[in-house]
Coordinates of C-alpha atoms and ligand atoms in Angstrom, one line a residue:
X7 CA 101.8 114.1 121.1
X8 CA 102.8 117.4 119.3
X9 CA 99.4 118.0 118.1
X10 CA 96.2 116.2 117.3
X11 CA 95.4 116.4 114.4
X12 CA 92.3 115.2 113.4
X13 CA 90.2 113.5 116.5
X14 CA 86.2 112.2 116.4
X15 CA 84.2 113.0 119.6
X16 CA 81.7 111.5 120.8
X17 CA 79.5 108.8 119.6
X18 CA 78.0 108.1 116.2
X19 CA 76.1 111.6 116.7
X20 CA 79.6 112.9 117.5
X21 CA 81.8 115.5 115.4
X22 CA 85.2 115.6 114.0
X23 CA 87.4 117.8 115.1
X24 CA 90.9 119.0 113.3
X25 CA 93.5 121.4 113.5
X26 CA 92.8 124.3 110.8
X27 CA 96.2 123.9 108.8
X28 CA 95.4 126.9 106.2
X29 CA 96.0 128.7 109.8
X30 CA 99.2 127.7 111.1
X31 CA 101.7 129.0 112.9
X32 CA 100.2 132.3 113.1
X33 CA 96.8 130.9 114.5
X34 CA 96.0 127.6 116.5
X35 CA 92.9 127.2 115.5
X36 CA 90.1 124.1 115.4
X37 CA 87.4 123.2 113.3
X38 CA 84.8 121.1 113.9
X39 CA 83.6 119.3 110.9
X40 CA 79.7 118.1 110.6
X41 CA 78.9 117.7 107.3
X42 CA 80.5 115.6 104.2
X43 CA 80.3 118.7 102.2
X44 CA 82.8 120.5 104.5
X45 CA 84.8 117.4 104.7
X46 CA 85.3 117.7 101.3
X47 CA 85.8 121.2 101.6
X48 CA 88.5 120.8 104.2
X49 CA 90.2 118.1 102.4
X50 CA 90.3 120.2 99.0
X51 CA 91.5 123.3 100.5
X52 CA 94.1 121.6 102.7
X53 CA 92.7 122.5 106.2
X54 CA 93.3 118.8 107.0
X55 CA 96.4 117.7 105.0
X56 CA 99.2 115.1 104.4
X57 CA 98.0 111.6 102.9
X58 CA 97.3 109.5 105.9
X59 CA 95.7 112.3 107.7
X60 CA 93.4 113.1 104.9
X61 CA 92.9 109.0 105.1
X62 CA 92.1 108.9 108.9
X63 CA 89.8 112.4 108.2
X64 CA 87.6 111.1 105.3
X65 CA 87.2 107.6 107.1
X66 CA 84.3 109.4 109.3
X67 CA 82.9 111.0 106.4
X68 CA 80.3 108.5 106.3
X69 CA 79.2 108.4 110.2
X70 CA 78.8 112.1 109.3
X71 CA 76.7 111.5 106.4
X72 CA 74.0 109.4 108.2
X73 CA 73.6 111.5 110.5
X74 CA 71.8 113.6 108.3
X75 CA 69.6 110.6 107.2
X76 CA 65.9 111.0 107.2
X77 CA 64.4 108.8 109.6
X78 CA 62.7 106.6 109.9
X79 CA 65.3 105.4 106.8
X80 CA 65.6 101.4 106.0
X81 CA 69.3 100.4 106.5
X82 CA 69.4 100.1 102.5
X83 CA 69.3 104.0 102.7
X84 CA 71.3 104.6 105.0
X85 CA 74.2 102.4 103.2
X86 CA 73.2 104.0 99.6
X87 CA 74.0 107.1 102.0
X88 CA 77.2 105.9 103.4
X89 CA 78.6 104.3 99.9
X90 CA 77.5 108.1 98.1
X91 CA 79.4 109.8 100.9
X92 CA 82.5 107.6 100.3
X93 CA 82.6 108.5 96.2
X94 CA 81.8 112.3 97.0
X95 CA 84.8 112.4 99.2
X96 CA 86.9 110.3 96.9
X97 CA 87.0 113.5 94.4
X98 CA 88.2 115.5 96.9
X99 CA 92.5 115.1 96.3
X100 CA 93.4 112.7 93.6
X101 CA 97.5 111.8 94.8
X102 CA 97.6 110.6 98.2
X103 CA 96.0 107.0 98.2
X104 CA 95.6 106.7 101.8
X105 CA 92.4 108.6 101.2
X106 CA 91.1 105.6 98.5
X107 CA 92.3 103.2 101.0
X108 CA 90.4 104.8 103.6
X109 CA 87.3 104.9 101.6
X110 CA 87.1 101.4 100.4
X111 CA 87.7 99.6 104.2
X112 CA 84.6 102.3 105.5
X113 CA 82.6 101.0 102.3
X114 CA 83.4 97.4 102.4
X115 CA 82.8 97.6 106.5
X116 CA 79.5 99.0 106.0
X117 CA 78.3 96.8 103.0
X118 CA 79.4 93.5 105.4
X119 CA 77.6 94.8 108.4
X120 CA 74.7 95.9 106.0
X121 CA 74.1 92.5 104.4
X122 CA 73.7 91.1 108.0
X123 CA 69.9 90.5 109.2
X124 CA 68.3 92.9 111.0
X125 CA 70.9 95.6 111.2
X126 CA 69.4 98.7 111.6
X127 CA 70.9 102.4 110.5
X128 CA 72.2 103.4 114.0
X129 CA 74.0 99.8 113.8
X130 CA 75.3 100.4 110.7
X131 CA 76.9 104.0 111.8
X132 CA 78.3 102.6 115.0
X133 CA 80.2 100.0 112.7
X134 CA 81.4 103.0 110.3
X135 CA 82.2 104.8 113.7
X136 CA 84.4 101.9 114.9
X137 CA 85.9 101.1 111.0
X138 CA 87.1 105.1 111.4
X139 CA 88.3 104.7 115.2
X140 CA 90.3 101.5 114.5
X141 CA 92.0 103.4 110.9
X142 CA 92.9 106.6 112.9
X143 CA 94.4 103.6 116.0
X144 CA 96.2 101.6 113.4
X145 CA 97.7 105.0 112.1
X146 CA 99.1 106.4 115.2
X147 CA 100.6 102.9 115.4
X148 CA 102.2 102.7 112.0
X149 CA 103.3 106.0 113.0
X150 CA 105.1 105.0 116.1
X151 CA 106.4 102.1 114.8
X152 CA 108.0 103.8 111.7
X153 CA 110.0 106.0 114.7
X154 CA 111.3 102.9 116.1
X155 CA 112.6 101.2 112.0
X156 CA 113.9 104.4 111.4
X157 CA 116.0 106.7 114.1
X158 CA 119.1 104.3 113.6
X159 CA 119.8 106.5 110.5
X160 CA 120.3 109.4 112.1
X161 CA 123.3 110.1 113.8
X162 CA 124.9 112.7 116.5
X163 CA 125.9 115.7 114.3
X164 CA 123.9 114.8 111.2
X165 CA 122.1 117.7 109.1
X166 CA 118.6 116.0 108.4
X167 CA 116.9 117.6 105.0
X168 CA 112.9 117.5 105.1
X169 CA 110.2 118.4 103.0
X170 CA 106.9 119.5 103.0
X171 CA 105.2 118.3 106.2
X172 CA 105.5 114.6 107.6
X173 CA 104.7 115.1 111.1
X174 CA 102.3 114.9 113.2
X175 CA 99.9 117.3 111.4
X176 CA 100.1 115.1 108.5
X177 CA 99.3 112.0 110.5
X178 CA 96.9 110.9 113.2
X179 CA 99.9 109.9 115.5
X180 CA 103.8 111.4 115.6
X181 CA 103.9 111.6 111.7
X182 CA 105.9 109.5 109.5
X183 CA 109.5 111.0 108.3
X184 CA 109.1 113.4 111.6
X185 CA 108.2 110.5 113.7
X186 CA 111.8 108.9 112.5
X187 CA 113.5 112.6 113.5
X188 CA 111.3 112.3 116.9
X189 CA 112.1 108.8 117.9
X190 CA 116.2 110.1 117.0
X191 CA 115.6 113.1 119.2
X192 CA 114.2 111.2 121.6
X193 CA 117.2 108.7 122.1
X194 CA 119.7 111.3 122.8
X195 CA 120.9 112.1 119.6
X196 CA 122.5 115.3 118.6
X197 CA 121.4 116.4 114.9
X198 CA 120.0 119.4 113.1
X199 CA 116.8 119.2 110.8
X200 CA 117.0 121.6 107.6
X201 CA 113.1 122.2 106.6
X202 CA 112.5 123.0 103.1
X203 CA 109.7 125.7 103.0
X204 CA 108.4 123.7 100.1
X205 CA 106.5 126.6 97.8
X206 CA 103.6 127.2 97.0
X207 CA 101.5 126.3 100.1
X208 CA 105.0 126.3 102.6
X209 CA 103.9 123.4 104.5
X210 CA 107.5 123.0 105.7
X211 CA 108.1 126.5 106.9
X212 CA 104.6 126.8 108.6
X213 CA 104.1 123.4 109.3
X214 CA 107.4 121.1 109.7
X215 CA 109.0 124.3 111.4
X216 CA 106.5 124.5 114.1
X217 CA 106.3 120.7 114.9
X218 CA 109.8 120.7 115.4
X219 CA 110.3 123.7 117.3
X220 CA 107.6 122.9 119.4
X221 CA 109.5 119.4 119.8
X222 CA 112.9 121.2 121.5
X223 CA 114.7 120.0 118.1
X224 CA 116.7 122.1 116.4
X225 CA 115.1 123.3 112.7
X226 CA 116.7 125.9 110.3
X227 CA 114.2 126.9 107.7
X228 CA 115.4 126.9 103.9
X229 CA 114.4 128.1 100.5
X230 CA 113.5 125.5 98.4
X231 CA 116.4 126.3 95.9
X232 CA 118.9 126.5 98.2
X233 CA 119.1 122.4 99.1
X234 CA 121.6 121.8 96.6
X235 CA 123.9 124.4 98.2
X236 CA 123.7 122.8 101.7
X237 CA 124.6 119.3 100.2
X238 CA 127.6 120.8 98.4
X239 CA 129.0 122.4 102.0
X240 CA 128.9 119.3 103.3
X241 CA 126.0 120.1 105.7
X242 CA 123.2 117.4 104.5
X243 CA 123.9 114.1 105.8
X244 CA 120.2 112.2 105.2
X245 CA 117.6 113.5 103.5
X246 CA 113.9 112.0 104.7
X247 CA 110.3 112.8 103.4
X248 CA 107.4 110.9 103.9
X249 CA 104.9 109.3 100.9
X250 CA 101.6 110.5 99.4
X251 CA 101.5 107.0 97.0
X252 CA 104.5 104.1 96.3
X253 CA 103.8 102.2 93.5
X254 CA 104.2 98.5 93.1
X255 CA 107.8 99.0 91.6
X256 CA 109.0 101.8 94.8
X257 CA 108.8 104.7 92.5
X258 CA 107.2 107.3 94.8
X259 CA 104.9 110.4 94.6
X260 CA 105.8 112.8 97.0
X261 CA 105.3 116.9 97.8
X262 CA 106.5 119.1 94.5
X263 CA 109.9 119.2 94.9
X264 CA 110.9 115.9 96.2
X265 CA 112.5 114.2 92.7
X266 CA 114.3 117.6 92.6
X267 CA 115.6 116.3 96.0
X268 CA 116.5 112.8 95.2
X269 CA 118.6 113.8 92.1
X270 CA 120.9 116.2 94.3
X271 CA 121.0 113.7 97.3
X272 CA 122.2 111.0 94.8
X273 CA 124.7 113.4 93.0
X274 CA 126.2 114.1 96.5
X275 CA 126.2 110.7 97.8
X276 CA 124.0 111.0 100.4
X277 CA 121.1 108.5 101.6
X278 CA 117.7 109.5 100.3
X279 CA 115.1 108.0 102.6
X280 CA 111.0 107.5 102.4
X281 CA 108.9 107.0 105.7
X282 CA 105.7 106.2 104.8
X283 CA 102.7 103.3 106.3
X284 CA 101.8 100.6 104.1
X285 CA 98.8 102.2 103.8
X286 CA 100.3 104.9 101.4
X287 CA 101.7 101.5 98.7
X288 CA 98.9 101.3 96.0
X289 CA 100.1 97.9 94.4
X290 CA 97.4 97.9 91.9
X291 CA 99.7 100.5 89.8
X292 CA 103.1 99.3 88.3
X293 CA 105.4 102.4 88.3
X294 CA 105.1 106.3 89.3
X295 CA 103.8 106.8 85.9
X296 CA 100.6 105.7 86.7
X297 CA 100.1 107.9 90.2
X298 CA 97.8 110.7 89.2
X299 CA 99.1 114.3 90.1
X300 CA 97.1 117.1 91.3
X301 CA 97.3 120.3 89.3
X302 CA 96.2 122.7 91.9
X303 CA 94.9 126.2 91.6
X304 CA 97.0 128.9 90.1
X305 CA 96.7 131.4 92.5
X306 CA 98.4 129.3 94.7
X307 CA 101.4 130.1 92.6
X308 CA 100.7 133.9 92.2
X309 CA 100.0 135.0 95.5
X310 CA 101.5 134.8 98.7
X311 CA 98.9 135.9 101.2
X312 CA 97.7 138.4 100.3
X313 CA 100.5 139.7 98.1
X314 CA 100.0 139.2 94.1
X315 CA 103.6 138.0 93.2
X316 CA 103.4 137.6 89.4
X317 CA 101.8 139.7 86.7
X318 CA 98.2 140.0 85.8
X319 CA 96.8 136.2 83.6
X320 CA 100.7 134.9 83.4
X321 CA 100.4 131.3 82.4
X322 CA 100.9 129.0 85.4
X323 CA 101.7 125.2 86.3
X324 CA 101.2 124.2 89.7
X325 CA 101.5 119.8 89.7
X326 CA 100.9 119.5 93.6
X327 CA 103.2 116.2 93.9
X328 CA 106.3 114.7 91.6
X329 CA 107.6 111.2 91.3
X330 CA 110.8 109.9 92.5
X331 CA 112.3 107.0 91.0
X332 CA 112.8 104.0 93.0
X333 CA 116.5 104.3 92.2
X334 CA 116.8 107.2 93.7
X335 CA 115.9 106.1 96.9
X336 CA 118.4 104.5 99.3
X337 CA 115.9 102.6 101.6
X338 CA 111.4 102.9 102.6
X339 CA 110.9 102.6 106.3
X340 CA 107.6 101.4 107.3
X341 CA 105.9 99.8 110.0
X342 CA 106.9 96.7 109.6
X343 CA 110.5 96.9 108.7
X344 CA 112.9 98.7 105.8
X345 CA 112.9 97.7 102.8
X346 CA 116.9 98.7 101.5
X347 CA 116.6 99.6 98.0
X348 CA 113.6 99.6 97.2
X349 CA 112.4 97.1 94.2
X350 CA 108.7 95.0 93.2
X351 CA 110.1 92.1 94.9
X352 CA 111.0 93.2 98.1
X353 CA 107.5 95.7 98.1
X354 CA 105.4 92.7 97.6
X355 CA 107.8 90.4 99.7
X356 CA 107.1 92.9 102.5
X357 CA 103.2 94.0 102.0
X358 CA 102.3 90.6 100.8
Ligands
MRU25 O1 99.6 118.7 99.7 P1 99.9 118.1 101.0 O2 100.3 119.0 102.1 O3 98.8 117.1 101.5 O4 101.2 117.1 100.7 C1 101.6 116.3 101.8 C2 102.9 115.6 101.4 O5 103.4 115.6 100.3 C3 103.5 114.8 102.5 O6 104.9 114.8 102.4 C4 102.9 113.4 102.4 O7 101.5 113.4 102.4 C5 103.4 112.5 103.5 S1 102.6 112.8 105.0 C6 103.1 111.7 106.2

């Protein structure tokens, strides 16, 4: 495993402990993580990042909350506790419905368990415990099983184009559009991944860049605006990012940047893929114009680092994620199989 990214230990007293993303690559640095507030907090200011990590991540929110339960507490406490934690952490990133998904199987666990007799509150957290263990389990499996559905498309001397960051940092396991790059790697193949450094937050050039170079796989760090360029030399021959929310329809919200992506890939001919869990489909909205985007703080935009990079109160838009139309995209690899041009008929066919 390249990294772990977000990992409980211990029991339901235990801690979670993640990789401190802000940090990275300069510092390898972990956090442990014992409250919801700085759950939240992590969440928010993208410590812990990337949709099905943040999913995995605010699955234990809950465990964490009763832990700080008054005792002696009646288990109808300690679930009013568990449900409050679950709509505190749901304001936390509005795009990336892992975390919703997340949220709702720890709340509907714990209101089951709950309404059996005699269940007492250290019950009730181990159940919330073993919701959040078997989440970050089936993760690490999607993830490995989106490698397997999704190396055949790339091929000895190919030029791979990523975005943002859909590795292992983003996931609980090997990633999602890095696990397909991994699994590729893996079987011998040949190929050269182009990370976009995807401004503001460069999650590809501090993130993507050091997954893959700690991976032996060869990774050539780009400017954003320079994509296009690369297609037109002939040096792109797939493009793959991972997911943050598909609608029912395949239309897909995705890092800043991605439609930008999907409208040069298509002008150029060449295959646009999405890796991405079933966990990250949200069927309950039609089309991408329904997927909420984050607006995201300014400053994000106007400094880098420590560096002020525009003038003094210049007006700023910062939408965290964009849409890409289902047309736009050749084929969805998931963990169950790829769905070739992607439309509401083969989504539902597929997720049921
Ligand atoms: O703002 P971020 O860093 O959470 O955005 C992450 C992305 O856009 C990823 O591409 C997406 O979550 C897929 S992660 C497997």
């Amino acid at each position: 495993m390249i990294a772990e990214t977000v990992k409980w230990i211990g029991g339901a007293d235990g801690v979670l402990e993640m990789i401190d993303q802000r940090r990275l690559p300069t510092e390898f640095v972990t956090l442990r993580v014992r409250t919801v507030e700085q759950l939240h907090e992590a969440i928010r200011t993208l410590a812990v990042r990337g949709a099905p990590a943040i999913g995995v991540a605010a699955a234990y929110g809950s465990v964490l909350a009763l832990q700080w339960l008054k005792s002696p507490a009646s288990t109808q406490d300690a679930l009013n506790h568990a449900v409050r934690a679950c709509e505190y952490l749901a304001t936390s990133r509005p795009t990336a419905v892992n975390l919703f998904w997340a949220l709702d199987r720890v709340r509907s666990r714990a209101k089951e368990i709950a309404s059996e007799p005699q269940t007492t509150p250290q019950q009730l957290a181990e159940a919330i415990l073993a919701e959040a263990n078997a989440i970050c389990a089936e993760d690490i499996e999607m993830c490995r099983q989106i490698g397997e559905n999704g190396e055949r498309f790339i091929h000895d001397g190919f030029g791979v184009l990523t975005h943002c960051n859909a590795g292992a940092l983003a996931t609980a396991g090997q990633g999602t559009a890095l696990s397909v790059v991994f699994d590729a790697h893996k079987k011998g193949r040949r190929f050269e991944v182009f990370a976009d450094e995807t401004r503001p937050l460069l999650q590809g050039s501090r993130l993507t860049a050091w997954e893959l170079q700690r991976a032996g796989i060869k990774v050539t760090v780009i400017c954003d605006n320079m994509a296009g360029f690369l297609m037109k030399q002939g040096k792109i021959q797939a493009v793959i990012t991972g997911a943050d929310r598909i609608a029912a329809n395949g239309d897909t919200a995705n890092k800043i940047g991605t439609y930008s992506l999907s409208v040069l890939a298509k002008h150029h001919g060449i295959p646009f893929y999405i890796a991405a869990p079933s966990s990250t489909f949200d069927l309950s909205v039609e089309s991408g114009a329904q997927i909420p985007i984050e607006q995201r703080n300014a400053t994000e935009v106007t400094w880098i680092g420590s560096t002020h990079v525009a003038p003094e109160n210049v007006d700023v838009c910062n939408p965290a994620f964009d849409v890409t139309p289902a047309q736009n995209i050749t084929a969805i690899i998931t963990e169950k199989r790829v769905i070739e041009n992607p439309n509401e008929d083969r989504i539902r066919a597929l997720l049921g």
